[in-house]
Short mmCIF file of C-alpha atoms in Angstrom, two decimals:
data_model
loop_
_atom_site.label_atom_id
_atom_site.label_comp_id
_atom_site.label_asym_id
_atom_site.label_seq_id
_atom_site.Cartn_x
_atom_site.Cartn_y
_atom_site.Cartn_z
CA MET J 14 -25.14 -23.31 54.09
CA SER J 15 -24.91 -25.62 51.11
CA THR J 16 -21.76 -27.32 50.01
CA ALA J 17 -20.64 -28.18 46.56
CA PRO J 18 -21.12 -31.80 45.62
CA THR J 19 -18.07 -33.97 45.90
CA THR J 20 -16.79 -35.27 42.60
CA THR J 21 -16.21 -38.96 42.24
CA THR J 22 -12.92 -40.56 41.41
CA ASP J 23 -14.17 -41.48 37.96
CA GLU J 24 -14.97 -37.87 37.21
CA SER J 25 -11.61 -36.42 38.40
CA PRO J 26 -9.24 -35.36 35.60
CA GLU J 27 -6.43 -37.76 34.83
CA PRO J 28 -2.94 -36.52 35.72
CA VAL J 29 -1.07 -35.05 32.82
CA ALA J 30 1.74 -37.32 31.75
CA PRO J 31 5.13 -35.64 31.62
CA ALA J 32 6.30 -34.81 28.16
CA PRO J 33 8.86 -37.29 26.91
CA ALA J 34 12.38 -36.02 27.16
CA ARG J 35 13.74 -34.78 23.92
CA LYS J 36 16.44 -37.09 22.69
CA ALA J 37 19.77 -35.60 21.77
CA PRO J 38 20.62 -37.40 18.52
CA LEU J 39 24.31 -36.55 18.76
CA ARG J 40 24.83 -37.61 22.37
CA PRO J 41 25.37 -41.36 21.72
CA LEU J 42 27.80 -40.54 18.91
CA ILE J 43 29.72 -38.04 21.03
CA LEU J 44 29.76 -40.48 23.94
CA ARG J 45 31.22 -43.22 21.77
CA LEU J 46 33.79 -40.87 20.22
CA HIS J 47 34.80 -39.47 23.61
CA PHE J 48 35.10 -42.97 25.04
CA TYR J 49 37.27 -44.45 22.30
CA ALA J 50 39.28 -41.30 21.62
CA GLY J 51 40.03 -41.05 25.31
CA ILE J 52 41.17 -44.65 25.55
CA LEU J 53 43.29 -44.64 22.39
CA ALA J 54 44.79 -41.15 22.68
CA ALA J 55 45.25 -41.19 26.46
CA PRO J 56 48.72 -42.82 26.42
CA PHE J 57 50.01 -40.14 24.05
CA LEU J 58 48.35 -37.39 26.07
CA LEU J 59 49.78 -38.80 29.30
CA VAL J 60 53.33 -38.67 27.93
CA ALA J 61 52.75 -35.16 26.57
CA ALA J 62 51.36 -34.01 29.92
CA LEU J 63 54.21 -35.45 32.00
CA THR J 64 56.94 -34.15 29.70
CA GLY J 65 55.15 -30.81 29.44
CA LEU J 66 55.07 -30.62 33.23
CA LEU J 67 58.83 -31.16 33.31
CA TYR J 68 59.41 -28.57 30.61
CA ALA J 69 57.40 -25.91 32.42
CA ALA J 70 59.56 -26.50 35.51
CA SER J 71 62.81 -26.55 33.53
CA TYR J 72 63.05 -22.75 33.29
CA GLN J 73 63.52 -22.34 37.02
CA ALA J 74 65.71 -25.46 37.23
CA GLU J 75 67.96 -24.04 34.50
CA LYS J 76 68.58 -20.88 36.50
CA ILE J 77 69.70 -22.97 39.48
CA VAL J 78 71.78 -25.58 37.64
CA TYR J 79 73.64 -23.06 35.46
CA ALA J 80 73.83 -20.16 37.91
CA HIS J 81 77.64 -19.94 37.58
CA GLU J 82 77.48 -19.51 33.80
CA LEU J 83 74.45 -17.23 33.77
CA THR J 84 75.25 -14.73 36.52
CA VAL J 85 78.21 -12.61 37.63
CA PRO J 86 78.95 -10.16 40.44
CA VAL J 87 77.92 -6.64 39.47
CA GLY J 88 80.89 -4.48 38.47
CA ASP J 89 81.46 -0.82 37.81
CA HIS J 90 81.09 -0.67 34.02
CA LYS J 91 80.76 -3.16 31.17
CA LEU J 92 83.49 -3.63 28.61
CA PRO J 93 82.86 -3.16 24.87
CA VAL J 94 81.16 -6.17 23.29
CA SER J 95 84.05 -6.61 20.84
CA GLU J 96 86.46 -7.20 23.76
CA GLN J 97 84.12 -9.78 25.26
CA VAL J 98 83.86 -11.58 21.92
CA ALA J 99 87.64 -11.56 21.55
CA ALA J 100 87.99 -13.19 24.97
CA ALA J 101 85.50 -15.88 24.00
CA ARG J 102 87.36 -16.56 20.74
CA LYS J 103 90.66 -16.84 22.58
CA ALA J 104 89.20 -19.48 24.87
CA HIS J 105 87.31 -21.26 22.06
CA PRO J 106 89.05 -20.75 18.71
CA GLN J 107 87.11 -23.48 16.91
CA GLY J 108 83.99 -22.71 14.94
CA VAL J 109 82.79 -19.26 13.93
CA VAL J 110 80.80 -16.58 15.70
CA SER J 111 77.18 -16.74 14.55
CA ALA J 112 75.58 -14.40 17.08
CA VAL J 113 76.19 -12.45 20.28
CA ARG J 114 73.76 -11.77 23.11
CA PRO J 115 75.15 -8.87 25.17
CA SER J 116 74.55 -8.99 28.91
CA PRO J 117 70.88 -7.96 29.29
CA GLU J 118 71.02 -7.26 33.03
CA THR J 119 73.57 -5.96 35.49
CA ASP J 120 74.30 -9.44 36.89
CA ALA J 121 74.01 -11.43 33.63
CA THR J 122 76.79 -12.77 31.43
CA THR J 123 77.23 -12.12 27.72
CA ARG J 124 76.64 -15.08 25.42
CA VAL J 125 78.89 -15.51 22.39
CA LEU J 126 77.35 -18.16 20.14
CA LEU J 127 79.68 -20.30 18.02
CA SER J 128 78.52 -22.51 15.17
CA GLY J 129 80.46 -25.29 13.45
CA VAL J 130 82.16 -26.38 16.68
CA PRO J 131 83.15 -30.09 16.60
CA GLY J 132 81.02 -32.19 18.93
CA VAL J 133 78.11 -29.73 19.03
CA GLY J 134 74.85 -31.16 17.71
CA GLU J 135 73.36 -30.13 14.38
CA GLY J 136 71.20 -27.05 14.73
CA HIS J 137 72.82 -26.24 18.08
CA THR J 138 75.48 -23.69 18.96
CA LEU J 139 78.14 -23.47 21.62
CA ALA J 140 77.34 -20.62 24.01
CA VAL J 141 80.43 -19.11 25.62
CA PHE J 142 79.55 -17.14 28.77
CA VAL J 143 81.69 -14.04 29.35
CA ASP J 144 81.79 -11.73 32.35
CA PRO J 145 80.91 -8.32 30.82
CA TYR J 146 82.96 -6.47 33.47
CA THR J 147 86.21 -8.46 33.27
CA ALA J 148 85.94 -10.38 29.96
CA LYS J 149 86.65 -13.55 31.90
CA VAL J 150 85.09 -16.68 30.38
CA ARG J 151 82.90 -18.38 32.98
CA GLY J 152 82.12 -21.49 30.95
CA SER J 153 80.55 -22.83 27.78
CA LEU J 154 77.40 -24.87 27.18
CA GLU J 155 75.52 -26.17 24.19
CA GLN J 156 72.50 -24.00 23.35
CA TYR J 157 69.40 -24.63 21.26
CA GLY J 158 66.52 -22.54 19.95
CA SER J 159 65.52 -18.91 20.02
CA THR J 160 64.83 -18.98 23.76
CA GLY J 161 68.45 -19.94 24.46
CA ALA J 162 67.75 -23.34 25.99
CA LEU J 163 70.76 -24.89 27.71
CA PRO J 164 71.40 -28.67 27.96
CA LEU J 165 68.89 -29.46 30.72
CA ARG J 166 65.99 -27.62 29.13
CA THR J 167 67.01 -28.73 25.63
CA TRP J 168 66.88 -32.39 26.68
CA ILE J 169 63.44 -31.99 28.25
CA ASP J 170 62.20 -29.93 25.29
CA GLU J 171 63.23 -32.62 22.79
CA PHE J 172 61.74 -35.31 25.02
CA HIS J 173 58.44 -33.44 25.07
CA ARG J 174 58.52 -32.73 21.34
CA ASP J 175 59.68 -36.03 19.85
CA LEU J 176 60.76 -38.44 22.64
CA HIS J 177 64.32 -38.12 21.28
CA LEU J 178 63.25 -40.10 18.21
CA GLY J 179 63.76 -37.36 15.62
CA GLU J 180 61.18 -36.28 13.06
CA ASN J 181 59.22 -39.54 13.31
CA GLY J 182 58.89 -39.03 17.04
CA ARG J 183 57.13 -35.70 16.48
CA LEU J 184 54.09 -37.64 15.28
CA TYR J 185 53.26 -38.58 18.88
CA SER J 186 53.01 -34.97 20.03
CA GLU J 187 51.04 -33.95 16.95
CA LEU J 188 48.64 -36.84 17.53
CA ALA J 189 48.16 -35.74 21.13
CA ALA J 190 47.56 -32.11 20.11
CA SER J 191 45.17 -33.18 17.32
CA TRP J 192 42.93 -35.17 19.66
CA LEU J 193 43.12 -33.15 22.88
CA TRP J 194 40.59 -30.54 21.78
CA VAL J 195 38.24 -33.22 20.39
CA ILE J 196 38.21 -35.08 23.69
CA ALA J 197 37.77 -31.85 25.65
CA ALA J 198 34.90 -30.70 23.43
CA GLY J 199 33.16 -34.06 23.70
CA GLY J 200 33.54 -34.02 27.46
CA LEU J 201 31.99 -30.55 27.68
CA VAL J 202 28.96 -31.61 25.62
CA LEU J 203 28.44 -34.74 27.71
CA TRP J 204 28.86 -32.86 30.99
CA PHE J 205 26.32 -30.14 30.22
CA ALA J 206 23.92 -32.67 28.69
CA ARG J 207 23.72 -34.50 32.01
CA ARG J 208 21.11 -33.48 34.56
CA ARG J 209 22.40 -31.13 37.22
CA ALA J 210 21.88 -33.71 39.96
CA GLN J 211 24.12 -36.16 38.13
CA ARG J 212 27.01 -33.71 38.04
CA LYS J 213 27.41 -33.52 41.80
CA VAL J 214 30.54 -34.89 43.44
CA ARG J 215 29.85 -34.24 47.12
CA GLY J 216 28.02 -37.08 48.83
CA THR J 217 28.60 -39.58 46.02
CA SER J 218 30.81 -42.64 45.85
CA GLY J 219 32.06 -45.29 43.47
CA ARG J 220 31.79 -44.79 39.74
CA ARG J 221 29.50 -41.79 40.10
CA ARG J 222 32.04 -39.96 42.24
CA THR J 223 34.89 -40.73 39.85
CA LEU J 224 32.79 -39.60 36.92
CA GLY J 225 31.89 -36.41 38.78
CA LEU J 226 35.54 -35.61 39.51
CA HIS J 227 36.49 -36.39 35.91
CA GLY J 228 33.78 -34.12 34.55
CA THR J 229 34.22 -31.24 36.99
CA VAL J 230 37.97 -30.92 36.55
CA GLY J 231 37.58 -31.40 32.79
CA VAL J 232 35.10 -28.52 32.55
CA TRP J 233 37.33 -26.15 34.50
CA ALA J 234 40.44 -27.09 32.49
CA ALA J 235 38.78 -27.30 29.05
CA ALA J 236 39.72 -23.78 27.95
CA GLY J 237 43.35 -24.49 28.75
CA PHE J 238 43.22 -27.76 26.80
CA PHE J 239 41.80 -25.99 23.74
CA PHE J 240 44.63 -23.49 23.97
CA LEU J 241 47.34 -26.14 24.33
CA SER J 242 45.91 -28.12 21.44
CA ALA J 243 45.66 -25.15 19.07
CA THR J 244 49.11 -23.77 19.90
CA GLY J 245 50.70 -27.22 19.81
CA LEU J 246 49.39 -27.73 16.28
CA THR J 247 50.83 -24.37 15.22
CA TRP J 248 54.38 -25.75 14.96
CA SER J 249 53.56 -29.43 14.37
CA THR J 250 54.84 -31.23 11.27
CA TYR J 251 51.74 -31.64 9.10
CA ALA J 252 49.00 -29.47 10.61
CA GLY J 253 51.61 -26.78 11.26
CA ALA J 254 52.59 -26.73 7.59
CA ASN J 255 48.93 -26.31 6.61
CA ILE J 256 48.54 -23.47 9.10
CA ASP J 257 51.63 -21.74 7.69
CA GLU J 258 50.27 -22.06 4.15
CA LEU J 259 46.94 -20.61 5.23
CA ARG J 260 48.59 -17.67 6.98
CA THR J 261 50.77 -17.00 3.94
CA SER J 262 47.78 -17.07 1.59
CA LEU J 263 46.03 -14.54 3.83
CA GLY J 264 49.07 -12.28 3.95
CA GLN J 265 49.55 -13.00 7.66
CA ALA J 266 52.97 -14.68 7.61
CA THR J 267 55.60 -13.53 10.09
CA PRO J 268 57.77 -10.88 8.36
CA SER J 269 61.54 -10.59 8.61
CA VAL J 270 63.96 -7.73 8.28
CA SER J 271 65.96 -7.51 5.04
CA ALA J 272 69.70 -7.92 5.61
CA SER J 273 70.85 -7.31 2.05
CA VAL J 274 73.54 -4.68 1.45
CA ALA J 275 75.87 -3.85 -1.41
CA ALA J 276 79.00 -5.98 -1.45
CA GLY J 277 82.51 -4.54 -1.47
CA GLY J 278 84.39 -1.95 0.54
CA GLU J 279 85.34 -2.53 4.15
CA HIS J 280 82.45 -4.90 4.70
CA ALA J 281 83.97 -7.40 2.28
CA GLY J 282 87.01 -7.71 4.52
CA HIS J 283 84.95 -9.14 7.38
CA THR J 284 84.77 -12.59 5.81
CA GLY J 285 87.46 -15.18 6.21
CA THR J 286 88.27 -18.78 6.99
CA GLY J 287 87.58 -20.09 10.47
CA PRO J 288 89.88 -22.40 12.44
CA ASP J 289 87.87 -25.43 11.30
CA GLY J 290 88.35 -24.57 7.63
CA THR J 291 84.86 -23.19 7.04
CA THR J 292 84.33 -19.86 5.36
CA ALA J 293 82.26 -17.51 7.47
CA THR J 294 82.06 -13.95 8.69
CA THR J 295 84.10 -13.05 11.73
CA PRO J 296 83.03 -10.28 14.11
CA PRO J 297 84.61 -6.91 13.17
CA GLN J 298 86.24 -4.49 15.55
CA ASP J 299 83.33 -2.14 14.92
CA LEU J 300 80.83 -4.61 16.42
CA ASP J 301 80.16 -1.98 19.07
CA LYS J 302 79.22 0.47 16.32
CA VAL J 303 76.60 -1.98 15.08
CA LEU J 304 75.13 -2.32 18.57
CA ALA J 305 75.20 1.47 19.06
CA ALA J 306 73.26 1.97 15.83
CA ALA J 307 70.59 -0.45 17.05
CA ARG J 308 70.40 1.29 20.41
CA ALA J 309 69.88 4.58 18.61
CA GLU J 310 66.84 3.02 16.93
CA GLY J 311 65.36 2.20 20.32
CA LEU J 312 66.26 -1.50 20.60
CA GLY J 313 66.65 -2.10 24.31
CA ASP J 314 67.83 -5.28 26.04
CA PRO J 315 67.72 -8.15 25.58
CA VAL J 316 69.07 -8.21 22.03
CA GLU J 317 70.92 -10.63 19.80
CA ILE J 318 73.44 -9.52 17.18
CA VAL J 319 73.38 -11.92 14.24
CA VAL J 320 76.69 -12.00 12.40
CA PRO J 321 76.34 -11.95 8.59
CA ALA J 322 77.22 -15.06 6.63
CA ASP J 323 78.75 -13.26 3.65
CA ALA J 324 79.86 -9.90 2.33
CA SER J 325 76.46 -9.01 0.89
CA THR J 326 74.63 -9.33 4.18
CA ALA J 327 74.25 -6.79 6.95
CA TYR J 328 74.34 -7.42 10.66
CA VAL J 329 70.89 -7.99 12.14
CA VAL J 330 70.21 -6.81 15.66
CA LYS J 331 66.95 -8.15 17.04
CA GLN J 332 65.20 -8.04 20.36
CA VAL J 333 64.66 -11.47 21.90
CA GLN J 334 62.38 -10.75 24.84
CA ARG J 335 59.46 -13.19 24.79
CA SER J 336 57.89 -12.11 28.08
CA TRP J 337 55.07 -9.60 28.24
CA PRO J 338 55.30 -7.00 26.83
CA GLU J 339 57.17 -8.71 24.02
CA LYS J 340 60.15 -7.02 22.41
CA GLN J 341 60.57 -8.30 18.87
CA ASP J 342 61.82 -5.26 16.94
CA SER J 343 64.79 -5.79 14.62
CA VAL J 344 67.11 -3.70 12.44
CA ALA J 345 69.74 -4.43 9.81
CA VAL J 346 72.99 -2.45 10.13
CA ASP J 347 75.72 -1.98 7.55
CA PRO J 348 78.94 -2.10 9.61
CA THR J 349 80.83 -0.15 6.94
CA THR J 350 78.78 2.99 7.50
CA GLY J 351 76.99 2.19 10.73
CA GLU J 352 73.73 3.04 9.00
CA VAL J 353 70.48 1.14 9.51
CA THR J 354 69.50 -0.33 6.14
CA ASP J 355 66.16 -1.81 7.20
CA GLU J 356 63.96 -2.03 10.26
CA LEU J 357 60.99 -4.08 11.37
CA ARG J 358 58.77 -3.28 14.34
CA PHE J 359 56.68 -5.84 16.15
CA ALA J 360 53.84 -3.32 16.11
CA ASP J 361 53.79 -3.66 12.32
CA TYR J 362 53.38 -7.44 12.34
CA PRO J 363 50.12 -8.75 10.81
CA LEU J 364 47.50 -9.67 13.41
CA LEU J 365 47.80 -13.44 12.96
CA ALA J 366 51.59 -13.20 13.18
CA LYS J 367 51.27 -11.41 16.53
CA LEU J 368 48.71 -13.89 17.82
CA THR J 369 50.90 -16.79 16.76
CA ARG J 370 53.91 -15.30 18.53
CA TRP J 371 51.97 -14.71 21.74
CA ALA J 372 50.31 -18.13 21.61
CA ILE J 373 53.56 -20.03 21.07
CA ASP J 374 55.32 -18.12 23.84
CA ALA J 375 52.45 -18.76 26.24
CA HIS J 376 52.52 -22.46 25.33
CA SER J 377 56.29 -22.46 25.95
CA GLY J 378 55.87 -20.83 29.34
CA VAL J 379 57.77 -17.59 28.70
CA LEU J 380 55.05 -15.04 27.95
CA PHE J 381 54.09 -14.37 31.57
CA GLY J 382 57.14 -15.81 33.28
CA LEU J 383 56.75 -17.84 36.45
CA LEU J 384 52.96 -17.38 36.53
CA ASN J 385 52.78 -18.79 33.00
CA GLN J 386 54.88 -21.79 34.00
CA ILE J 387 52.75 -22.50 37.07
CA ALA J 388 49.59 -22.38 34.95
CA LEU J 389 51.09 -24.86 32.48
CA MET J 390 52.10 -27.21 35.28
CA ALA J 391 48.57 -27.03 36.70
CA LEU J 392 47.06 -27.85 33.29
CA ALA J 393 49.45 -30.77 32.84
CA LEU J 394 48.55 -32.10 36.28
CA CYS J 395 44.83 -31.78 35.51
CA LEU J 396 45.31 -33.75 32.30
CA VAL J 397 47.14 -36.52 34.15
CA LEU J 398 44.33 -36.74 36.73
CA LEU J 399 41.65 -36.78 34.02
CA ILE J 400 43.36 -39.66 32.24
CA VAL J 401 43.65 -41.65 35.47
CA TRP J 402 40.01 -40.97 36.37
CA GLY J 403 38.93 -41.81 32.82
CA TYR J 404 40.50 -45.25 32.96
CA ARG J 405 39.11 -45.73 36.46
CA VAL J 406 35.58 -44.95 35.25
CA TRP J 407 36.04 -47.55 32.54
CA TRP J 408 37.22 -50.05 35.14
CA GLN J 409 34.31 -49.27 37.44
CA ARG J 410 31.95 -49.69 34.51
CA GLY J 411 32.92 -53.35 34.75
CA ARG J 412 31.85 -53.36 38.43
CA ALA J 413 35.43 -52.76 39.64
CA SER J 414 36.57 -56.25 38.62
CA ALA J 415 37.53 -55.67 34.97
CA PHE J 416 37.32 -52.96 32.37
CA GLY J 417 33.74 -52.35 31.37
CA ARG J 418 31.98 -53.06 28.13
CA PRO J 419 32.46 -50.57 25.29
CA ILE J 420 29.86 -48.07 24.21
CA PRO J 421 27.38 -49.81 21.84
CA ARG J 422 27.79 -49.46 18.10
CA GLY J 423 25.32 -47.82 15.75
CA ALA J 424 25.34 -44.40 17.37
CA TRP J 425 25.74 -42.69 14.01
CA GLN J 426 22.51 -44.33 12.79
CA GLN J 427 20.58 -42.31 15.36
CA VAL J 428 21.71 -39.02 13.85
CA PRO J 429 19.25 -37.50 11.33
CA PRO J 430 20.63 -37.22 7.77
CA GLN J 431 20.26 -33.43 7.76
CA ILE J 432 22.75 -33.32 10.64
CA LEU J 433 24.93 -36.31 9.75
CA VAL J 434 25.78 -35.27 6.18
CA PRO J 435 27.05 -31.72 7.01
CA LEU J 436 28.83 -33.16 10.04
CA MET J 437 30.67 -35.72 7.92
CA ALA J 438 31.63 -33.02 5.41
CA ALA J 439 33.01 -30.80 8.18
CA VAL J 440 34.96 -33.71 9.66
CA ALA J 441 36.42 -34.52 6.22
CA VAL J 442 37.63 -30.95 5.73
CA LEU J 443 39.04 -30.80 9.24
CA GLY J 444 40.73 -34.16 8.79
CA TYR J 445 42.43 -32.89 5.65
CA PHE J 446 43.98 -29.93 7.45
CA VAL J 447 44.73 -31.92 10.62
CA PRO J 448 45.80 -35.28 9.19
CA LEU J 449 46.68 -36.93 12.50
CA LEU J 450 43.08 -36.36 13.49
CA GLY J 451 41.56 -37.36 10.15
CA ILE J 452 43.61 -40.49 9.43
CA PRO J 453 43.17 -42.20 12.83
CA LEU J 454 39.47 -41.28 12.80
CA ALA J 455 39.02 -42.82 9.33
CA VAL J 456 40.87 -45.97 10.42
CA PHE J 457 38.76 -46.21 13.56
CA VAL J 458 35.51 -45.86 11.61
CA ALA J 459 36.62 -48.46 9.03
CA VAL J 460 37.66 -50.98 11.68
CA ASP J 461 34.50 -50.33 13.66
CA VAL J 462 32.33 -50.93 10.60
CA VAL J 463 34.15 -54.15 9.74
CA LEU J 464 33.92 -55.47 13.30
CA GLY J 465 30.26 -54.52 13.43
CA GLU J 466 29.56 -56.36 10.19
CA ILE J 467 31.40 -59.46 11.45
CA ALA J 468 29.45 -59.39 14.70
CA TYR J 469 26.17 -58.94 12.79
CA ARG J 470 26.81 -61.89 10.48
CA ARG J 471 27.97 -64.11 13.31
CA GLY J 472 24.83 -63.27 15.28
CA LYS J 473 22.67 -63.85 12.24
CA ARG J 474 24.18 -67.32 11.68
CA THR J 475 23.72 -68.18 15.35
CA HIS J 476 20.12 -67.00 15.33
CA GLY J 477 19.45 -68.90 12.13
CA GLY J 478 20.84 -72.07 13.66
CA GLN J 479 18.57 -71.79 16.69
CA VAL J 480 15.49 -71.31 14.54
CA ALA J 481 16.36 -74.31 12.41
#
């Protein structure tokens, strides 16, 4: 039996060389942006995360700290709201009644909200808590906002929003919200661009392990970060104003019920001068008639009765439930006749108005109650860990003895013009609508270019001297 001749080594085919890996032209640019944005924005994000963590926990803390004011023993039947308001006014004659929140549950107090009370902060009201069964006043606390935040939650809320620095302090939180989604998006691109073997955490150590933890947690939490960033910008100073203008131009602004009624008659007699000398509307004896009219229109608890400011304005009764399913219906009631003059149903809100309401309430931790608050605390904790790991990776980049070298310059030069030009245009448009993203980015690019030019000229002079 014959055998085939053996081929020589010279005649054997050469092994096929592996195809060169396709370079991702944007990866160096994204890496540099993620690196510097993370370093520069991390302090702001860290403060936002820690204060946000406190705020998410403040809802449950508020129930414990103010249990005496918020709850009462369950009685046989509740007294008319007008009697409860009268008891609150007797205990606190200063200021004027601006709104009333009748007891929404069997063991909850009624809140009578007074504005213009000496010593109460601007934009805040004094909430007088009344036992709905006995009309006994159980206490009074300063209240802020539509969610009825009491002093503890108000303090944490303002700390989270502006660090108690006023309008200028709000820039920090807007800066954090403007950059959070950019950092998260860059991290996602870098994570999925890495080879699968490089993403592993188990069995690794040192910088690779820290980088793996940073990337893994970042990927899992990225959706939450996008949500927090977008909703945070919704009520920010500058980006929020642009968003409101856009919604208005699209016919998607949040509507409001009309409270206009004809002046004169009995309604005109409901205005007077308060104890502090201010002219305002005082609650009428037929306040219960106003509430009954709203109940007849299907407005269930919890509700707030807004007292009119003048004789040409009706009472507005609106639902204030922000948990799912939301109750946001409202009606205007003429107390003279007890007739509903206007109504607005949440079901009739434009789509973007509904989405904005849901998004803000979820960001605030009220949409899904305790579960919502736990999710926010988990996201805040993830952000804190990511910042710590991010700085640790930078430290380990310097071989665990000092912070490592920065990402090299010139990344943008590797991006083809057909990609770079549209990208720059998109960034310019985005920076216009989100100025605390656009302005810092422009400053960073300008400084980076200047420093790069200085380094280039210094190197050129040094090189020239060596040649000479």
